[in-house]
Short mmCIF file of C-alpha atoms and ligand atoms in Angstrom, two decimals:
data_model
loop_
_atom_site.label_atom_id
_atom_site.label_comp_id
_atom_site.label_asym_id
_atom_site.label_seq_id
_atom_site.Cartn_x
_atom_site.Cartn_y
_atom_site.Cartn_z
CA MET A 202 -18.34 49.84 -114.60
CA THR A 203 -16.74 47.54 -117.17
CA SER A 204 -14.46 44.77 -116.05
CA LEU A 205 -10.76 45.34 -116.51
CA VAL A 206 -7.69 43.15 -116.71
CA ILE A 207 -4.24 44.58 -116.01
CA LYS A 208 -1.83 42.38 -117.93
CA GLY A 209 1.61 41.24 -116.91
CA VAL A 210 2.40 42.95 -113.62
CA ARG A 211 4.57 41.77 -110.74
CA PRO A 212 2.91 42.58 -107.39
CA TYR A 213 5.62 44.01 -105.09
CA GLY A 214 8.13 43.19 -107.85
CA GLU A 215 8.01 39.55 -106.78
CA GLY A 216 7.49 36.31 -108.71
CA ASP A 217 6.36 35.81 -112.30
CA PRO A 218 4.18 38.37 -114.07
CA VAL A 219 0.44 37.92 -113.45
CA ASP A 220 -2.81 39.45 -114.66
CA ILE A 221 -5.13 41.25 -112.26
CA ARG A 222 -8.86 41.26 -112.98
CA VAL A 223 -10.84 44.13 -111.50
CA GLU A 224 -14.62 44.10 -111.01
CA HIS A 225 -16.62 46.84 -109.30
CA GLY A 226 -13.47 48.51 -108.04
CA VAL A 227 -12.21 45.39 -106.32
CA ILE A 228 -9.51 42.86 -107.22
CA ALA A 229 -11.58 39.88 -108.40
CA GLU A 230 -8.87 37.50 -109.60
CA ILE A 231 -5.09 37.26 -109.87
CA GLY A 232 -3.62 34.72 -112.28
CA ALA A 233 -2.37 33.95 -115.76
CA GLY A 234 -4.22 34.50 -119.05
CA LEU A 235 -7.17 36.45 -117.62
CA SER A 236 -9.52 38.37 -119.90
CA ALA A 237 -12.17 41.06 -119.55
CA GLN A 238 -13.96 43.78 -121.56
CA GLU A 239 -11.02 46.14 -121.17
CA THR A 240 -7.34 45.27 -120.92
CA PHE A 241 -4.41 47.39 -119.88
CA ASP A 242 -1.01 46.16 -120.95
CA ALA A 243 1.34 46.83 -118.07
CA ARG A 244 3.96 44.27 -119.05
CA GLY A 245 7.00 44.48 -116.83
CA ALA A 246 5.44 46.90 -114.35
CA VAL A 247 5.66 46.50 -110.59
CA ALA A 248 2.22 46.70 -108.93
CA LEU A 249 2.13 48.48 -105.58
CA PRO A 250 -0.70 49.68 -103.36
CA GLY A 251 -1.51 53.31 -104.29
CA PHE A 252 0.71 55.78 -102.49
CA VAL A 253 -0.48 57.83 -99.51
CA ASP A 254 1.02 61.25 -98.79
CA LEU A 255 0.69 62.44 -95.20
CA HIS A 256 2.04 65.89 -96.04
CA THR A 257 0.79 67.83 -99.08
CA HIS A 258 0.24 71.57 -99.39
CA LEU A 259 -2.67 72.08 -101.80
CA ARG A 260 -2.87 75.87 -101.22
CA GLU A 261 -6.67 76.02 -101.51
CA PRO A 262 -8.18 78.22 -100.17
CA GLY A 263 -6.04 81.32 -100.58
CA ARG A 264 -3.19 80.66 -102.98
CA GLU A 265 -4.98 79.17 -105.96
CA ASP A 266 -2.40 80.92 -108.14
CA THR A 267 0.12 78.25 -107.01
CA GLU A 268 -1.99 75.09 -106.56
CA THR A 269 -5.58 74.02 -106.14
CA VAL A 270 -7.24 70.86 -104.91
CA GLU A 271 -7.73 70.01 -108.58
CA THR A 272 -4.19 70.63 -109.85
CA GLY A 273 -2.65 69.04 -106.76
CA SER A 274 -4.91 66.01 -107.19
CA ARG A 275 -3.74 65.69 -110.80
CA ALA A 276 -0.10 65.86 -109.71
CA ALA A 277 -0.79 63.28 -107.01
CA ALA A 278 -2.49 60.84 -109.41
CA LEU A 279 0.38 61.18 -111.89
CA GLY A 280 2.81 60.47 -109.06
CA GLY A 281 1.07 57.21 -108.12
CA TYR A 282 -0.81 58.63 -105.14
CA THR A 283 -4.35 57.59 -104.29
CA ALA A 284 -4.71 59.58 -101.06
CA VAL A 285 -3.20 62.80 -99.80
CA PHE A 286 -3.46 64.70 -96.53
CA ALA A 287 -3.80 68.41 -97.19
CA MET A 288 -1.94 70.67 -94.77
CA ALA A 289 -3.83 73.31 -92.82
CA ASN A 290 -1.66 76.37 -93.53
CA THR A 291 -4.05 77.78 -96.08
CA ASP A 292 -5.62 81.25 -96.10
CA PRO A 293 -7.96 81.15 -94.26
CA VAL A 294 -6.32 78.53 -92.09
CA ALA A 295 -8.05 75.13 -91.90
CA ASP A 296 -8.74 75.56 -88.21
CA ASN A 297 -12.51 75.03 -88.35
CA ALA A 298 -15.14 72.73 -89.82
CA VAL A 299 -16.09 75.10 -92.66
CA VAL A 300 -12.63 75.16 -94.21
CA VAL A 301 -11.86 71.44 -93.76
CA GLU A 302 -15.24 70.53 -95.23
CA HIS A 303 -14.58 72.80 -98.21
CA VAL A 304 -11.26 71.08 -98.96
CA TRP A 305 -12.80 67.65 -98.41
CA ARG A 306 -15.72 68.45 -100.75
CA ARG A 307 -13.43 69.80 -103.48
CA GLY A 308 -11.40 66.61 -103.23
CA ARG A 309 -14.53 64.51 -103.73
CA GLU A 310 -15.67 66.63 -106.68
CA VAL A 311 -12.32 66.30 -108.42
CA GLY A 312 -12.32 62.60 -107.58
CA LEU A 313 -8.72 61.77 -108.53
CA VAL A 314 -7.34 61.03 -105.07
CA ASP A 315 -8.91 60.83 -101.64
CA VAL A 316 -8.19 64.25 -100.15
CA HIS A 317 -8.08 64.24 -96.35
CA PRO A 318 -7.83 67.69 -94.83
CA ILE A 319 -5.52 68.13 -91.87
CA GLY A 320 -6.89 70.45 -89.20
CA ALA A 321 -4.82 73.12 -87.52
CA VAL A 322 -3.87 72.48 -83.89
CA THR A 323 -4.17 76.13 -82.88
CA VAL A 324 -6.40 78.95 -84.10
CA GLY A 325 -4.77 80.69 -87.05
CA LEU A 326 -1.62 78.60 -86.48
CA ASN A 327 -0.71 81.19 -83.86
CA GLY A 328 0.33 78.59 -81.30
CA GLU A 329 -1.73 80.22 -78.55
CA LYS A 330 -5.26 78.84 -78.47
CA LEU A 331 -6.35 75.32 -79.32
CA ALA A 332 -8.57 75.07 -82.40
CA GLU A 333 -11.84 73.15 -82.15
CA LEU A 334 -10.32 69.77 -82.82
CA GLY A 335 -13.46 67.87 -81.87
CA THR A 336 -15.65 69.85 -84.26
CA MET A 337 -13.27 69.19 -87.13
CA ALA A 338 -13.09 65.50 -86.21
CA ALA A 339 -16.91 65.32 -86.15
CA SER A 340 -17.30 67.23 -89.43
CA GLN A 341 -17.94 65.56 -92.77
CA ALA A 342 -14.20 65.73 -93.37
CA GLY A 343 -13.67 63.39 -90.41
CA VAL A 344 -10.31 64.95 -89.55
CA ARG A 345 -7.91 62.54 -87.83
CA VAL A 346 -4.60 64.35 -88.35
CA PHE A 347 -3.92 67.77 -86.85
CA SER A 348 -0.92 69.96 -87.58
CA ASP A 349 0.25 73.56 -87.46
CA ASP A 350 2.81 72.66 -90.13
CA GLY A 351 4.81 75.61 -91.30
CA MET A 352 4.79 76.54 -87.63
CA CYS A 353 5.75 74.50 -84.59
CA VAL A 354 3.38 73.96 -81.67
CA ALA A 355 6.09 75.42 -79.49
CA ASP A 356 4.30 75.97 -76.16
CA PRO A 357 4.64 72.75 -74.17
CA LEU A 358 1.35 73.26 -72.35
CA ILE A 359 -0.58 73.76 -75.61
CA MET A 360 1.15 70.68 -77.00
CA ARG A 361 0.23 68.68 -73.93
CA ARG A 362 -3.43 69.69 -74.17
CA ALA A 363 -3.49 68.98 -77.89
CA LEU A 364 -2.12 65.50 -77.27
CA GLU A 365 -4.78 64.92 -74.62
CA TYR A 366 -7.54 65.92 -77.05
CA THR A 367 -6.21 63.89 -79.95
CA LYS A 368 -5.86 60.86 -77.71
CA ALA A 369 -9.56 61.13 -76.88
CA LEU A 370 -10.42 61.60 -80.57
CA ASP A 371 -8.21 58.71 -81.72
CA ALA A 372 -6.38 61.25 -83.85
CA VAL A 373 -2.73 62.22 -84.16
CA ILE A 374 -0.72 65.42 -83.99
CA ALA A 375 1.81 65.86 -86.80
CA GLN A 376 4.43 68.18 -85.38
CA HIS A 377 6.62 70.53 -87.43
CA ALA A 378 9.52 70.32 -85.00
CA GLU A 379 11.27 73.68 -84.87
CA GLU A 380 12.02 75.49 -81.62
CA PRO A 381 11.29 79.02 -82.81
CA ARG A 382 13.63 80.69 -80.34
CA LEU A 383 16.53 78.82 -81.94
CA THR A 384 15.64 79.64 -85.55
CA VAL A 385 14.97 83.37 -85.45
CA GLY A 386 16.01 84.71 -88.87
CA ALA A 387 17.31 81.30 -89.95
CA GLN A 388 18.01 80.88 -93.66
CA ALA A 389 19.90 77.59 -94.01
CA HIS A 390 21.22 74.63 -92.03
CA GLU A 391 23.65 75.89 -89.37
CA GLY A 392 27.03 74.54 -90.43
CA GLU A 393 30.05 75.18 -92.57
CA THR A 394 28.11 75.91 -95.76
CA ALA A 395 25.82 78.52 -94.19
CA ALA A 396 28.79 80.14 -92.47
CA ARG A 397 30.68 80.40 -95.75
CA LEU A 398 27.67 81.77 -97.62
CA GLY A 399 26.79 84.24 -94.88
CA LEU A 400 23.36 82.76 -94.22
CA ALA A 401 21.90 82.74 -90.71
CA GLY A 402 21.86 79.21 -89.35
CA TRP A 403 18.97 76.84 -88.50
CA PRO A 404 20.64 74.47 -86.03
CA SER A 405 19.81 70.76 -85.94
CA VAL A 406 19.17 71.02 -82.22
CA ALA A 407 16.11 73.22 -82.88
CA GLU A 408 14.45 70.15 -84.39
CA GLU A 409 15.91 67.56 -82.06
CA ALA A 410 14.96 69.39 -78.87
CA ILE A 411 11.29 69.59 -79.89
CA VAL A 412 11.19 65.95 -81.02
CA ALA A 413 12.69 64.84 -77.69
CA ARG A 414 10.27 67.01 -75.72
CA ASP A 415 7.26 65.83 -77.69
CA CYS A 416 8.21 62.16 -77.41
CA LEU A 417 8.32 62.63 -73.63
CA LEU A 418 5.02 64.51 -73.62
CA ALA A 419 3.31 61.92 -75.83
CA ARG A 420 4.48 59.18 -73.53
CA HIS A 421 3.36 61.07 -70.46
CA VAL A 422 -0.10 61.61 -71.93
CA GLY A 423 -0.31 58.18 -73.56
CA ALA A 424 -1.02 59.78 -76.93
CA ARG A 425 0.32 59.20 -80.42
CA LEU A 426 2.74 61.63 -82.00
CA HIS A 427 3.81 61.96 -85.61
CA VAL A 428 6.98 63.88 -86.50
CA CYS A 429 6.94 65.71 -89.83
CA HIS A 430 9.91 65.88 -92.22
CA VAL A 431 12.72 64.52 -90.02
CA SER A 432 15.91 66.12 -91.27
CA THR A 433 18.81 65.34 -88.92
CA ALA A 434 20.82 62.34 -87.79
CA GLY A 435 20.28 63.48 -84.20
CA THR A 436 16.49 63.29 -84.60
CA VAL A 437 16.90 59.70 -85.78
CA ASP A 438 18.76 58.95 -82.53
CA VAL A 439 15.99 60.54 -80.47
CA LEU A 440 13.30 58.59 -82.34
CA ARG A 441 15.16 55.32 -81.89
CA TRP A 442 15.51 56.02 -78.18
CA ALA A 443 11.82 56.87 -77.83
CA LYS A 444 10.60 53.89 -79.85
CA GLU A 445 12.77 51.49 -77.86
CA ARG A 446 10.99 52.72 -74.77
CA GLY A 447 7.56 52.08 -76.25
CA THR A 448 6.58 55.66 -77.11
CA GLU A 449 3.85 55.77 -79.75
CA VAL A 450 5.77 57.96 -82.13
CA THR A 451 5.94 57.76 -85.91
CA ALA A 452 7.96 59.85 -88.33
CA GLU A 453 8.24 60.81 -91.98
CA VAL A 454 11.12 61.86 -94.20
CA THR A 455 10.85 63.82 -97.44
CA PRO A 456 12.37 62.73 -100.74
CA HIS A 457 14.45 65.92 -100.84
CA HIS A 458 16.03 65.24 -97.46
CA LEU A 459 16.88 61.71 -98.61
CA LEU A 460 18.66 62.86 -101.76
CA LEU A 461 19.88 66.43 -101.36
CA ASP A 462 22.18 68.26 -98.95
CA ASP A 463 23.40 71.78 -98.32
CA SER A 464 26.26 71.46 -100.80
CA ARG A 465 23.68 72.64 -103.35
CA LEU A 466 23.38 76.07 -101.75
CA GLY A 467 26.48 77.63 -103.32
CA GLY A 468 24.57 79.29 -106.16
CA TYR A 469 22.03 80.84 -103.77
CA ASP A 470 19.23 79.42 -105.91
CA PRO A 471 16.07 79.64 -103.76
CA VAL A 472 14.69 76.49 -105.36
CA ASN A 473 16.85 74.79 -102.70
CA LYS A 474 15.32 76.75 -99.84
CA VAL A 475 13.07 74.57 -97.70
CA ASN A 476 12.05 74.23 -94.09
CA PRO A 477 13.55 72.28 -92.40
CA PRO A 478 16.60 73.08 -94.51
CA LEU A 479 18.72 70.71 -96.57
CA ARG A 480 21.26 69.40 -94.07
CA GLU A 481 24.61 67.62 -94.42
CA ARG A 482 25.56 64.52 -96.40
CA THR A 483 25.86 62.57 -93.18
CA ASP A 484 22.31 63.56 -92.19
CA ALA A 485 20.90 62.37 -95.52
CA ALA A 486 22.76 59.07 -95.14
CA ALA A 487 21.38 58.61 -91.61
CA LEU A 488 17.84 59.32 -92.87
CA ARG A 489 18.15 56.71 -95.62
CA GLN A 490 19.34 54.15 -93.11
CA ALA A 491 16.56 55.07 -90.66
CA LEU A 492 13.93 54.65 -93.36
CA ALA A 493 15.36 51.26 -94.24
CA ASP A 494 15.41 50.23 -90.55
CA GLY A 495 11.90 51.53 -89.78
CA VAL A 496 13.05 54.12 -87.23
CA VAL A 497 11.58 56.57 -89.71
CA ASP A 498 8.27 55.05 -90.76
CA CYS A 499 7.43 56.55 -94.10
CA VAL A 500 8.05 58.99 -96.91
CA ALA A 501 5.94 62.15 -97.12
CA THR A 502 6.46 64.73 -99.84
CA ASP A 503 5.96 68.10 -98.08
CA HIS A 504 4.85 69.11 -101.62
CA ALA A 505 5.03 72.90 -101.30
CA PRO A 506 4.11 74.84 -104.45
CA HIS A 507 5.27 78.45 -104.64
CA ALA A 508 4.68 81.17 -107.21
CA ALA A 509 7.60 82.20 -109.42
CA GLN A 510 7.76 85.62 -107.76
CA ASP A 511 8.19 83.95 -104.35
CA LYS A 512 11.09 81.81 -105.59
CA ASP A 513 12.83 83.82 -108.32
CA CYS A 514 14.11 86.42 -105.89
CA GLU A 515 16.96 86.85 -103.44
CA TRP A 516 17.52 83.95 -101.05
CA SER A 517 16.33 85.72 -97.89
CA ALA A 518 13.06 86.89 -99.47
CA ALA A 519 12.19 83.51 -101.02
CA ARG A 520 9.63 81.21 -99.48
CA PRO A 521 10.70 77.77 -98.29
CA GLY A 522 9.35 74.66 -99.98
CA MET A 523 9.59 72.43 -103.03
CA LEU A 524 7.30 70.33 -105.21
CA GLY A 525 7.29 66.62 -104.51
CA LEU A 526 4.26 64.68 -105.70
CA GLN A 527 5.46 63.82 -109.20
CA THR A 528 9.05 63.01 -108.25
CA ALA A 529 8.68 61.19 -104.90
CA LEU A 530 8.64 57.64 -106.23
CA SER A 531 11.63 58.22 -108.49
CA VAL A 532 13.66 59.81 -105.72
CA VAL A 533 12.85 56.86 -103.46
CA VAL A 534 14.00 54.49 -106.20
CA ARG A 535 17.25 56.45 -106.60
CA THR A 536 18.01 56.76 -102.88
CA MET A 537 16.58 53.53 -101.47
CA VAL A 538 15.95 50.87 -104.12
CA GLU A 539 19.06 51.33 -106.26
CA PRO A 540 21.50 51.10 -103.31
CA GLY A 541 19.63 48.04 -101.98
CA LEU A 542 18.26 49.72 -98.84
CA LEU A 543 14.65 48.83 -99.76
CA ASP A 544 13.07 46.31 -102.08
CA TRP A 545 9.65 46.92 -103.66
CA ARG A 546 7.92 45.44 -100.59
CA GLY A 547 9.75 48.09 -98.63
CA VAL A 548 8.61 50.80 -101.04
CA ALA A 549 5.01 49.64 -100.54
CA ARG A 550 5.55 49.89 -96.79
CA VAL A 551 7.02 53.41 -96.70
CA MET A 552 4.95 54.99 -99.49
CA SER A 553 1.58 53.35 -98.82
CA GLU A 554 1.04 50.95 -95.92
CA ARG A 555 2.62 52.91 -93.07
CA PRO A 556 1.26 56.33 -94.08
CA ALA A 557 -2.22 54.79 -94.45
CA GLU A 558 -1.97 53.33 -90.96
CA ILE A 559 -0.66 56.55 -89.44
CA GLY A 560 -3.44 58.57 -91.09
CA GLY A 561 -6.11 56.01 -90.17
CA LEU A 562 -7.12 55.16 -93.75
CA VAL A 563 -8.59 51.68 -93.93
CA GLU A 564 -9.09 51.59 -97.72
CA HIS A 565 -5.49 52.45 -98.60
CA GLY A 566 -2.24 50.59 -98.18
CA ARG A 567 -4.13 47.33 -98.54
CA PRO A 568 -2.57 44.07 -99.72
CA ILE A 569 -2.69 43.29 -103.44
CA ALA A 570 -5.05 40.35 -103.05
CA VAL A 571 -8.46 39.13 -104.14
CA GLY A 572 -11.27 41.02 -102.43
CA GLU A 573 -9.15 44.10 -101.76
CA PRO A 574 -9.77 47.51 -103.38
CA ALA A 575 -8.08 47.95 -106.76
CA THR A 576 -6.24 51.04 -105.51
CA LEU A 577 -2.86 50.69 -107.12
CA ALA A 578 0.24 52.34 -108.50
CA LEU A 579 1.87 50.58 -111.47
CA VAL A 580 5.54 51.41 -111.84
CA ASP A 581 7.94 50.72 -114.69
CA PRO A 582 11.10 49.89 -112.73
CA ASP A 583 13.42 50.14 -115.76
CA ALA A 584 12.27 53.47 -117.20
CA THR A 585 14.21 56.67 -116.66
CA TRP A 586 12.92 60.17 -117.30
CA THR A 587 14.13 63.74 -117.10
CA VAL A 588 12.45 66.09 -114.63
CA ARG A 589 10.87 69.22 -116.16
CA GLY A 590 8.98 71.32 -113.64
CA ALA A 591 7.13 73.14 -116.41
CA ASP A 592 5.55 69.83 -117.47
CA PHE A 593 4.11 69.03 -114.03
CA ALA A 594 0.38 69.14 -113.35
CA SER A 595 1.05 71.58 -110.51
CA ILE A 596 0.60 75.25 -111.29
CA ALA A 597 3.94 75.99 -109.65
CA ALA A 598 7.20 74.59 -111.04
CA ASN A 599 9.61 74.84 -108.08
CA THR A 600 11.32 71.46 -108.27
CA PRO A 601 14.89 71.07 -107.00
CA PHE A 602 15.22 68.03 -109.28
CA GLU A 603 14.95 70.04 -112.52
CA GLY A 604 16.95 68.44 -115.31
CA MET A 605 17.83 65.33 -113.32
CA GLU A 606 17.43 61.97 -114.98
CA LEU A 607 15.62 59.76 -112.48
CA PRO A 608 14.71 56.07 -112.44
CA GLY A 609 11.24 54.52 -112.07
CA GLN A 610 8.15 55.80 -113.81
CA VAL A 611 4.52 55.61 -112.72
CA VAL A 612 2.71 54.12 -115.73
CA ALA A 613 -0.76 54.06 -114.20
CA THR A 614 -2.66 54.81 -111.01
CA LEU A 615 -6.00 53.25 -110.09
CA LEU A 616 -8.38 54.41 -107.40
CA ARG A 617 -11.00 51.76 -106.56
CA GLY A 618 -10.69 50.22 -110.01
CA ARG A 619 -10.77 53.48 -111.98
CA PHE A 620 -7.75 54.87 -113.82
CA THR A 621 -6.78 58.25 -112.39
CA ALA A 622 -3.56 58.38 -114.41
CA ARG A 623 -2.38 56.37 -117.38
CA ASP A 624 0.75 56.71 -119.55
CA GLY A 625 1.57 60.11 -118.12
CA LYS A 626 -1.92 61.55 -118.55
CA VAL A 627 -4.62 62.13 -115.96
CA GLY A 628 -7.70 59.88 -116.09
O1 DOR B 1331 9.44 74.28 -96.72
C1 DOR B 1331 8.33 74.32 -96.20
N1 DOR B 1331 7.27 74.80 -96.86
N2 DOR B 1331 8.18 73.91 -94.93
C2 DOR B 1331 7.04 74.10 -94.25
O2 DOR B 1331 6.97 73.72 -93.11
C3 DOR B 1331 5.90 74.76 -94.88
C4 DOR B 1331 5.95 74.66 -96.34
C5 DOR B 1331 5.02 75.60 -97.06
O3 DOR B 1331 3.85 75.71 -96.67
O4 DOR B 1331 5.45 76.18 -98.05
ZN1 ZN B 1332 6.74 71.64 -92.01
#
């Protein structure tokens, strides 16, 4: 591997521009006027540790018409990500060692981001019988995050047992918090907008009740809990309460819940359909504040590719979910950096350091310092760009941000010293 110097970056957006020399995948020197065989001019860019996504749907196996490990890895690299956790709601479900090892192996073959398969908590995501968590943990994939995402682990006894197992495995359950008895037939956030549009409501309490229950269960068992895609102000209150009492709970918020709300639903465009649903303006504001305060630990995309025929249809027939990997950073800049809620250090924390810690990745979310892996996202803080779903690396194009002009552009991504994306192109 040739030596490389990245010219003129500001680590964490702080101080004067510096050069970073990379040797054998590791940061060898940081200083002024460095040289090497290869140089990359990144003048003006902010250097951050490569982003880590705890919540990506890669759709392989089963729905390779919408995304594959390869196309999702390309989207991730272009979005500044160096590691992603692939959700288990594939077909077949990733509820056994064979499937998680397949996803893990495909990730290695593609080699653009570290792909960590998430294992299902219950067999077939049916919520009834625990999957073989230990076998998945002991597999080559080394699974440390388990989730039935898409479905909630609703049965409290199953959840308790799952927490007991993951405690023993030093793993974590990522819960999709949705009390299914309260969301039967739900189509949109239960509130004024849904009532006016005639859409069956998904009440905030269906999320909050499960988060409260699971915080209590996690504390009772002495296990860690991670809450997926927090969407309501009430959930923030529950998390704050639980954290103040020493519960080992962490939580993520999606870019779309930070920026969007249910006022977008008037046109019945299913691109806005997602689970949990877009909530109210006041919820989005509470989520932004919680992310700034650390009550919500990190950003996770819930990148959910869907085929055109599953989105370009009537609202009730459409599948929930939206793309996120190539827009996450820019939405975080718009919602958190521009209003002064986070500085670039804070972006590093919520996009890289905290998700790496939660997922147990020791090679990601590392400091930008000599001797550390050169696993980086370089961001032009002054650039703006216009979102075009058709241009994304994903096979699907279901972005709710279509046509928006957003700030902050990923100019390069490096994984252990190798470019995985550069000037908008993979590799
Ligand atoms: O909107 C969503 N889409 N929420 C989920 O929980 C699952 C995901 C999917 O798999 O499409
Ligand atoms: Zn989910």
